[in-house]
PDB file of C-alpha atoms and ligand atoms in Angstrom:
ATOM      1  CA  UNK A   1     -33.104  50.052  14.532  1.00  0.00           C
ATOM      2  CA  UNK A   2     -32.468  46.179  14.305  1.00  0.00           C
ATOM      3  CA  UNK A   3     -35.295  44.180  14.260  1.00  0.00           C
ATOM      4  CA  UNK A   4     -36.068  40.549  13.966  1.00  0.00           C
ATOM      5  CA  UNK A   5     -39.444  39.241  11.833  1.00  0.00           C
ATOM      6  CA  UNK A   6     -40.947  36.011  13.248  1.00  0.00           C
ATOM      7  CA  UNK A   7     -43.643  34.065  11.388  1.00  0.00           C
ATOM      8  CA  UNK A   8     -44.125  30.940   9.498  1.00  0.00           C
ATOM      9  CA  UNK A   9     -43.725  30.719   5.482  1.00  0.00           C
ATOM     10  CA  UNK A  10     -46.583  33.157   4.182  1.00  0.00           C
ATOM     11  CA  UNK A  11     -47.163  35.096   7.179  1.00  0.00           C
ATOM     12  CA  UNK A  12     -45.918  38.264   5.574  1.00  0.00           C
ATOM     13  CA  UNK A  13     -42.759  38.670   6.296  1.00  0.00           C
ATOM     14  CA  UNK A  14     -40.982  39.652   3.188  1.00  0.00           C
ATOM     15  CA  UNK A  15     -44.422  41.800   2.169  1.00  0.00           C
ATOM     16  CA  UNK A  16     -43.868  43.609   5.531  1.00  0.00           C
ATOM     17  CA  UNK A  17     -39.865  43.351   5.402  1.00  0.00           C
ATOM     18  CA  UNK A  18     -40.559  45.747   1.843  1.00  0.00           C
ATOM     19  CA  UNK A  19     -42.386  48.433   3.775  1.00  0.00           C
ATOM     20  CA  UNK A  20     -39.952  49.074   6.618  1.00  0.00           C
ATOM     21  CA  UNK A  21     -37.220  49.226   4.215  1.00  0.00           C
ATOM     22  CA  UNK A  22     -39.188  52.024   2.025  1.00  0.00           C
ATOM     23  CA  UNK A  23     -40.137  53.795   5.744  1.00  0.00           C
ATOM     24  CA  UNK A  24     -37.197  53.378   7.756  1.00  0.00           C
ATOM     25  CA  UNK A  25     -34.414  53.319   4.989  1.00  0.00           C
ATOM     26  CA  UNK A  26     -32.785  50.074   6.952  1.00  0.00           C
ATOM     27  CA  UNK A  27     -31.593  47.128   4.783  1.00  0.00           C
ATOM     28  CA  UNK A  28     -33.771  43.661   4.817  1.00  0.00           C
ATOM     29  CA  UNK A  29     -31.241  40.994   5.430  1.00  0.00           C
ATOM     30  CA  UNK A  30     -33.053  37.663   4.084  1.00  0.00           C
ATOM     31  CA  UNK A  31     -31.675  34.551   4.543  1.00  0.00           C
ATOM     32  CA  UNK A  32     -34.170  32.524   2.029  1.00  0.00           C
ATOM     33  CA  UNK A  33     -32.795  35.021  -0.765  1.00  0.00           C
ATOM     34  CA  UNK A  34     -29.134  35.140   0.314  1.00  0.00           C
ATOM     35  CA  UNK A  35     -29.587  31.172  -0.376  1.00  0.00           C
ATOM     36  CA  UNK A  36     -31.401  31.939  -3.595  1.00  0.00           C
ATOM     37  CA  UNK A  37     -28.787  34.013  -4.863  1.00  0.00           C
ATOM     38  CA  UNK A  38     -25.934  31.436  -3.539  1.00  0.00           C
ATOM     39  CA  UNK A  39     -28.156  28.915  -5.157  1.00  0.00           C
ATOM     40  CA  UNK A  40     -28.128  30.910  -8.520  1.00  0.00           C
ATOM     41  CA  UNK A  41     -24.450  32.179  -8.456  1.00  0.00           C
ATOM     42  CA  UNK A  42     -23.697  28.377  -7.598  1.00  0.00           C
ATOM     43  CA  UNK A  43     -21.000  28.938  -4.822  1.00  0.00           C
ATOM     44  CA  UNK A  44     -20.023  26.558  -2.224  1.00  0.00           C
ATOM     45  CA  UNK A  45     -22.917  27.441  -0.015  1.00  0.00           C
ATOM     46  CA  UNK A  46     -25.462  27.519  -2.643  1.00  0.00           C
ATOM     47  CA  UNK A  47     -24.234  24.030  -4.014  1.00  0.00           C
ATOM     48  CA  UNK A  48     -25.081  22.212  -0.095  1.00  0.00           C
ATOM     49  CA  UNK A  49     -28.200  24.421   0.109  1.00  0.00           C
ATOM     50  CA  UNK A  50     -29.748  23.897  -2.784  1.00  0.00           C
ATOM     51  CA  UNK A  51     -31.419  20.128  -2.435  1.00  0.00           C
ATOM     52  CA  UNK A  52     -31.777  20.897   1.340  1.00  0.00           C
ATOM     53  CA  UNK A  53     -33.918  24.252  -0.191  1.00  0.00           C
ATOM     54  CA  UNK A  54     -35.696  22.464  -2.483  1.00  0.00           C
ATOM     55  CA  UNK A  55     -37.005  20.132  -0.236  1.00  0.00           C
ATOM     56  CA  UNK A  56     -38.487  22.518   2.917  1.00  0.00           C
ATOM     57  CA  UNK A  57     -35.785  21.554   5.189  1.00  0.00           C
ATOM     58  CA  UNK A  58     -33.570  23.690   7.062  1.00  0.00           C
ATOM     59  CA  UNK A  59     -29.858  24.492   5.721  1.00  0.00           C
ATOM     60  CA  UNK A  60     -26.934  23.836   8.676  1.00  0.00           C
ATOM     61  CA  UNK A  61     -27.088  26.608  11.342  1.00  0.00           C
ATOM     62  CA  UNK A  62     -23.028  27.358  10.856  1.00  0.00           C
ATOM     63  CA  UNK A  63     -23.903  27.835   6.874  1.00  0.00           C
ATOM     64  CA  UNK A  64     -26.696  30.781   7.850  1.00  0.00           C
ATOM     65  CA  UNK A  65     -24.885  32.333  11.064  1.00  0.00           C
ATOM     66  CA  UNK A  66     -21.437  32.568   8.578  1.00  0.00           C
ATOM     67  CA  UNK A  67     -23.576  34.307   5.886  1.00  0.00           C
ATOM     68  CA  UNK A  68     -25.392  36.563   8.314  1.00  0.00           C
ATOM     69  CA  UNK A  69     -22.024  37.952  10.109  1.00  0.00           C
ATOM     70  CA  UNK A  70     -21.512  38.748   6.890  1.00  0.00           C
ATOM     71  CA  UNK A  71     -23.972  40.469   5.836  1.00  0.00           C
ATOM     72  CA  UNK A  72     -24.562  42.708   9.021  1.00  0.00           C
ATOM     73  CA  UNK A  73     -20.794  43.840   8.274  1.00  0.00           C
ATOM     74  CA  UNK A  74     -21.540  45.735   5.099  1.00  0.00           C
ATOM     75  CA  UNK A  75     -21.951  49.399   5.047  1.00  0.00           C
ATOM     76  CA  UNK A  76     -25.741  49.416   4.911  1.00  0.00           C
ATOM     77  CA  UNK A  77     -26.456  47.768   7.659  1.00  0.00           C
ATOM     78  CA  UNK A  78     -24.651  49.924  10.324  1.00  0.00           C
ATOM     79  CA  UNK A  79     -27.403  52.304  11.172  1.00  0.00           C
ATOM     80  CA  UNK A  80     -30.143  49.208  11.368  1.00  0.00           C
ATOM     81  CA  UNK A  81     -31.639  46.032   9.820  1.00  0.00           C
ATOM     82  CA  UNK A  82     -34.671  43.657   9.304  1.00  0.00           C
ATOM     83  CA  UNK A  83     -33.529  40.344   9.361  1.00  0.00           C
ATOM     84  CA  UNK A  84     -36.320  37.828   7.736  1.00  0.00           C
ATOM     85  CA  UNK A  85     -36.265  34.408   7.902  1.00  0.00           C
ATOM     86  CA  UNK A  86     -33.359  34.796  10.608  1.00  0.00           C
ATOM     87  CA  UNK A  87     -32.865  32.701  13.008  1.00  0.00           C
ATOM     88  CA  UNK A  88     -34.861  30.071  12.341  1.00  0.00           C
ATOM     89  CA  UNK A  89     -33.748  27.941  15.164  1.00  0.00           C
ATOM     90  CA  UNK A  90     -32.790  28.518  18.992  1.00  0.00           C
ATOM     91  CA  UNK A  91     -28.747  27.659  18.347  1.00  0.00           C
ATOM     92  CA  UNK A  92     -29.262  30.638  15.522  1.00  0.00           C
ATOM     93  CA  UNK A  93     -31.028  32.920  17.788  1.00  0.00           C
ATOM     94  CA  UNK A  94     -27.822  32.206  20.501  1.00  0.00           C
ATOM     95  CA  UNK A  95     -25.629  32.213  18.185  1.00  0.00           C
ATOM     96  CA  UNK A  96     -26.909  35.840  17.140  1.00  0.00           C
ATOM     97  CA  UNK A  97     -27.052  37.089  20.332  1.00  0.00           C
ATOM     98  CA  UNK A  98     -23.241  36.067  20.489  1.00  0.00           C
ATOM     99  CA  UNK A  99     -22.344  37.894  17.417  1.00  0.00           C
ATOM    100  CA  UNK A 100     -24.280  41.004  18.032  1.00  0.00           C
ATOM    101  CA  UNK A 101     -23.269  41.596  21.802  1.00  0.00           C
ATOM    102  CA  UNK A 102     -19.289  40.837  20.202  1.00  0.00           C
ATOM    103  CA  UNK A 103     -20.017  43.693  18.037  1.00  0.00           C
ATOM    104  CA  UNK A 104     -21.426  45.848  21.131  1.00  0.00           C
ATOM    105  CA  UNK A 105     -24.732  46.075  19.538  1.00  0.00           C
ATOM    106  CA  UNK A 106     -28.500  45.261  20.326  1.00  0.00           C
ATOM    107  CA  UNK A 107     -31.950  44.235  19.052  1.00  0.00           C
ATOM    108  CA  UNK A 108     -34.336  46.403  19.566  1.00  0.00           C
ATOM    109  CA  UNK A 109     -37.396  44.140  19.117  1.00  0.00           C
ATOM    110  CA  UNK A 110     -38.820  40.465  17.519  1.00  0.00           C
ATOM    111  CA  UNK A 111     -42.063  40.855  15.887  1.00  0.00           C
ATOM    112  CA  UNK A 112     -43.797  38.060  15.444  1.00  0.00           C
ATOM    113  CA  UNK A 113     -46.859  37.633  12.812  1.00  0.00           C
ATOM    114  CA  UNK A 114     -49.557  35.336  14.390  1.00  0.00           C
ATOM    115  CA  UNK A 115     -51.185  33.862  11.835  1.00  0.00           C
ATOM    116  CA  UNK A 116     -54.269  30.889  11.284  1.00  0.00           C
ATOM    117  CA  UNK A 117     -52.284  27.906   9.889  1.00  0.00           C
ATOM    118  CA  UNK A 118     -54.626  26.687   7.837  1.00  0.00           C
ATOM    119  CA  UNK A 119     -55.241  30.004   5.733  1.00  0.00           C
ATOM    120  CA  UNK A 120     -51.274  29.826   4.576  1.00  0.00           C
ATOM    121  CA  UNK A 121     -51.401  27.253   2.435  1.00  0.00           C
ATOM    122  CA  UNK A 122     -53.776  29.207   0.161  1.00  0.00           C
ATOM    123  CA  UNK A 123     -51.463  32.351   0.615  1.00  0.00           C
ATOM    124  CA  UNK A 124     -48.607  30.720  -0.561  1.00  0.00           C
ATOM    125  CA  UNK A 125     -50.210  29.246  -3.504  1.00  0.00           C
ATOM    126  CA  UNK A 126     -52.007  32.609  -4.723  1.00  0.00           C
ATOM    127  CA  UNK A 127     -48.274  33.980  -4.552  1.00  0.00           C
ATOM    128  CA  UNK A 128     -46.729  31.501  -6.429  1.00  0.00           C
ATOM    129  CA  UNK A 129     -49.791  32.233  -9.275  1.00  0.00           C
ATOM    130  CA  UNK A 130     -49.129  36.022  -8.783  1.00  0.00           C
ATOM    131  CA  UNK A 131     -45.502  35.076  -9.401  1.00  0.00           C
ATOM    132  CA  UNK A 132     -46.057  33.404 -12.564  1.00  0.00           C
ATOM    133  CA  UNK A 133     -48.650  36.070 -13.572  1.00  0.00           C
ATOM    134  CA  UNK A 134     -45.763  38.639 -13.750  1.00  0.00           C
ATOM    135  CA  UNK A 135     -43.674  35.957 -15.867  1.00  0.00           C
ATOM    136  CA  UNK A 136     -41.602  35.532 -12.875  1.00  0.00           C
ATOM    137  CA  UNK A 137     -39.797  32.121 -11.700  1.00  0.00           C
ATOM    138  CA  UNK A 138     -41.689  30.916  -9.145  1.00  0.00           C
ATOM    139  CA  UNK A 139     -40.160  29.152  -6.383  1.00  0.00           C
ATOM    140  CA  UNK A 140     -39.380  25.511  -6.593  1.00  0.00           C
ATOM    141  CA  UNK A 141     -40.293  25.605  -2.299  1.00  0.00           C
ATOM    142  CA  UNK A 142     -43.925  27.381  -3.278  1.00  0.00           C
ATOM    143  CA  UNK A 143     -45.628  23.759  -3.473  1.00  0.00           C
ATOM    144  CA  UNK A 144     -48.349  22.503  -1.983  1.00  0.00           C
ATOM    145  CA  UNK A 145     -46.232  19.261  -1.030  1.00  0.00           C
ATOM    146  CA  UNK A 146     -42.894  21.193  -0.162  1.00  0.00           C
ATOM    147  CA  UNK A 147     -45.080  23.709   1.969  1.00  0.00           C
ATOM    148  CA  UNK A 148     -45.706  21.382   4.630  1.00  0.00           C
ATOM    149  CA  UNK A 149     -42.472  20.354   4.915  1.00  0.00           C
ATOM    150  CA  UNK A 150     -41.353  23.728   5.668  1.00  0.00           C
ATOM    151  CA  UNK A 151     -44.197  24.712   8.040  1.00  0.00           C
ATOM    152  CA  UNK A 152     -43.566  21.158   9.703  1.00  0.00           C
ATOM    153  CA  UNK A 153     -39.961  22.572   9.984  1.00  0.00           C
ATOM    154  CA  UNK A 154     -41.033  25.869  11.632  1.00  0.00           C
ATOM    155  CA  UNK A 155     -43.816  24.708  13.685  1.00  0.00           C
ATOM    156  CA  UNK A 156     -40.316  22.005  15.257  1.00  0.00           C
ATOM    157  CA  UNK A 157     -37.707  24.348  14.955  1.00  0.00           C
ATOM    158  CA  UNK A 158     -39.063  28.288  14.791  1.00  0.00           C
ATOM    159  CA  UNK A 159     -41.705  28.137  16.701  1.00  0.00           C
ATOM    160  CA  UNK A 160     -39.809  27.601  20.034  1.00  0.00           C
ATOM    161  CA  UNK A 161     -38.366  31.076  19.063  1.00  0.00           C
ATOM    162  CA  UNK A 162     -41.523  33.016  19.999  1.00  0.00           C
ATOM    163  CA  UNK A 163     -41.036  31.820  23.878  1.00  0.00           C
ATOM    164  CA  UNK A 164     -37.083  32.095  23.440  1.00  0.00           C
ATOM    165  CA  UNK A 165     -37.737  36.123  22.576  1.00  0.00           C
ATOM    166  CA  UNK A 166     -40.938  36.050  25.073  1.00  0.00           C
ATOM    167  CA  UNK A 167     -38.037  35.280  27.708  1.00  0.00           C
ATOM    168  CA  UNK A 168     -35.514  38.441  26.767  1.00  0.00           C
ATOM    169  CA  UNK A 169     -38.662  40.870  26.729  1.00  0.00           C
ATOM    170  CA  UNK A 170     -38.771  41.255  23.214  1.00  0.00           C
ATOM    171  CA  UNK A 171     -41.122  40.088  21.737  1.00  0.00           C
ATOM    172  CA  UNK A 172     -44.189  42.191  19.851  1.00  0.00           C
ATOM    173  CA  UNK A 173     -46.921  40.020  18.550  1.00  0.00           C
ATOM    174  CA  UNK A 174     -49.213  41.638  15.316  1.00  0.00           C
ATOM    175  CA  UNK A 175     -52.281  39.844  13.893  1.00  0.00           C
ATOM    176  CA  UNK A 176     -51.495  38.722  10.430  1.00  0.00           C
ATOM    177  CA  UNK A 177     -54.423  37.747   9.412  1.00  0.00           C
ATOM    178  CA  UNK A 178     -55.378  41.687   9.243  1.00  0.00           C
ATOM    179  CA  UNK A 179     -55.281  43.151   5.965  1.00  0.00           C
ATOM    180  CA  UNK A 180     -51.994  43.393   4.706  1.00  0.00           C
ATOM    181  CA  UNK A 181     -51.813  47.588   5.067  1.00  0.00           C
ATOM    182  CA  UNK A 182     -53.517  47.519   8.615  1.00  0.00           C
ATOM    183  CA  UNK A 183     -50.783  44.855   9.801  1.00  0.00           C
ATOM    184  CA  UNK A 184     -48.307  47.474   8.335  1.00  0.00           C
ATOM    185  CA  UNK A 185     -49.605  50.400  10.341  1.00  0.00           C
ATOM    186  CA  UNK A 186     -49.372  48.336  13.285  1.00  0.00           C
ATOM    187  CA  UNK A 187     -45.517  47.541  12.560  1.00  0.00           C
ATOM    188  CA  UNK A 188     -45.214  50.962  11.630  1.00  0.00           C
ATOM    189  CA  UNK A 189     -46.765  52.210  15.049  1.00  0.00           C
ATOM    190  CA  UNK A 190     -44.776  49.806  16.720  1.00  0.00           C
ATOM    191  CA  UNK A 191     -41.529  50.893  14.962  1.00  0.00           C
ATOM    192  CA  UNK A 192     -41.829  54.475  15.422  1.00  0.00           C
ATOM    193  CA  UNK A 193     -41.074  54.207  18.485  1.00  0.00           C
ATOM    194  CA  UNK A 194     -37.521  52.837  17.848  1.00  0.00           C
ATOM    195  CA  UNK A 195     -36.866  55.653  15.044  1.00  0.00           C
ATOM    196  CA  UNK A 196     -34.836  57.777  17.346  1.00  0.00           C
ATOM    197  CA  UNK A 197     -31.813  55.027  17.460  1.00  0.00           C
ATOM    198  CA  UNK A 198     -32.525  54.481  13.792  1.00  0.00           C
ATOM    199  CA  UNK A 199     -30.885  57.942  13.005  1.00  0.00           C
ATOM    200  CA  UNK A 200     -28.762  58.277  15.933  1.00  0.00           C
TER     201      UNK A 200
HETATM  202  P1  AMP B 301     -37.460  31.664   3.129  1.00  0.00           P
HETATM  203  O1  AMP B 301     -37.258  32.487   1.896  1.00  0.00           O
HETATM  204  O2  AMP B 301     -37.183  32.435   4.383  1.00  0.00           O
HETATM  205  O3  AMP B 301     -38.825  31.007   3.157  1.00  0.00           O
HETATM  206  O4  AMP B 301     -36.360  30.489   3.097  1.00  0.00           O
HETATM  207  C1  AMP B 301     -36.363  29.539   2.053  1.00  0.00           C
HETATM  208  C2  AMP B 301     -35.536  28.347   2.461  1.00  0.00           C
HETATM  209  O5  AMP B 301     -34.182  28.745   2.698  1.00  0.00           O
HETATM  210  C3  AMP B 301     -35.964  27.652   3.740  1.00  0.00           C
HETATM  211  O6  AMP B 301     -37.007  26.714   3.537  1.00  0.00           O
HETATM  212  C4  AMP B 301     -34.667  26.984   4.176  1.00  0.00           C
HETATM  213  O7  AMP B 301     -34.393  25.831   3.399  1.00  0.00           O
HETATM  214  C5  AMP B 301     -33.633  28.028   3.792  1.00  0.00           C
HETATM  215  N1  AMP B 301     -33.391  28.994   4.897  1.00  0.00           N
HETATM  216  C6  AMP B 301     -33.681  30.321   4.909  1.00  0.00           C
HETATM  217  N2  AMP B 301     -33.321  30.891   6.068  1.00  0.00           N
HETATM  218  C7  AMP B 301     -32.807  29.897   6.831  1.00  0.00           C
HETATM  219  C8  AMP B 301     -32.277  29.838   8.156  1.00  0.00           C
HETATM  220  N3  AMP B 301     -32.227  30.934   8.939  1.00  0.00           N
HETATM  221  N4  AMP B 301     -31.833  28.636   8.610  1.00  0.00           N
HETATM  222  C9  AMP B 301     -31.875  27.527   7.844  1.00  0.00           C
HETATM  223  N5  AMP B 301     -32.385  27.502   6.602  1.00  0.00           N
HETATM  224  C10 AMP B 301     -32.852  28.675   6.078  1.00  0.00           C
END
């Protein structure tokens, strides 16, 4: 199964991303913490990502399409993926689709967590206080200030994905503004239907 999550910053992605992996045994490939953990381990990447990070804008598309081919190499990911925060702009999604059909394999849906704007900002600052509540960094991007930025950056640049995945038939829209475990059992009966090809 090799799925794509759509939504802006707080929509629930990596929450979601947690509870497929735990169902459906399939790795969550996240850009935002392959960048982290450049970031940390200061490589090459992580050294031109890290300002363009801190400040809500979006790193190079070659940078993120090199790391993802990658990452869907490794051993995990052969039998299936979640990839979160990926693509994140219509050159990423083609350039996907280039990579994946190369490697004679397909994505099986997009789902896309609609969400009301205005309730995010509040999301994103009770989980940078839940962060630090568990004596946990919290991320330098989890500001009020830097927010914007990045939802200005997905409403320019992401956003246009949702009609790009519309297009190829797709697409799977979910409410997430439901509680967090009733969006889940809506992923969940959306994904069972893809379990077959997750084991074959
Ligand atoms: P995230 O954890 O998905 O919210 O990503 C955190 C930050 O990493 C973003 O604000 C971007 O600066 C960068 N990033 C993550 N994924 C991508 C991507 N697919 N394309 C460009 N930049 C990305």
């Amino acid at each position: 199964m090799r799925i794509i999550l759509l939504g802006p910053p707080g929509a629930g992605k990596g929450t979601q991303s947690e509870r497929i992996v735990e169902r459906y045994g399939i790795p969550q490939l996240s850009t935002g913490d392959m960048l982290r953990a450049a970031v940390a381990a200061g490589t090459p990447v992580g050294l031109e990502a890290k300002s363009i990070m801190e400040s809500g804008g979006l790193v190079p598309d070659a940078v993120v399409v090199g790391i993802v081919a990658d990452r869907v190499e490794e051993a995990d990911a052969k039998r299936g993926f979640i990839l979160d925060g990926f693509p994140r702009t219509v050159e990423q999604a083609k350039a996907l689709d280039t990579m994946l059909a190369e490697k004679g394999i397909a994505l099986d849906a997009v789902v896309e967590f609609v969400v009301d704007e205005n309730a995010l900002v509040g999301r994103i600052a009770k989980r940078a206080e839940e962060t630090a509540a568990r004596g946990q960094p919290v991320r330098k991007d989890d500001t009020p200030e830097v927010f914007k930025t990045r939802l200005d950056a997905y409403k320019k640049q992401t956003a246009p994905l949702s009609d790009y995945y519309a297009g190829t038939g797709l697409l799977r829209k979910i409410d997430g503004m439901q509680p967090i475990d009733q969006v889940t059992r809506e992923v969940v009966s959306l994904l069972d239907g893809f379990r077959e090809k997750a084991v074959s």
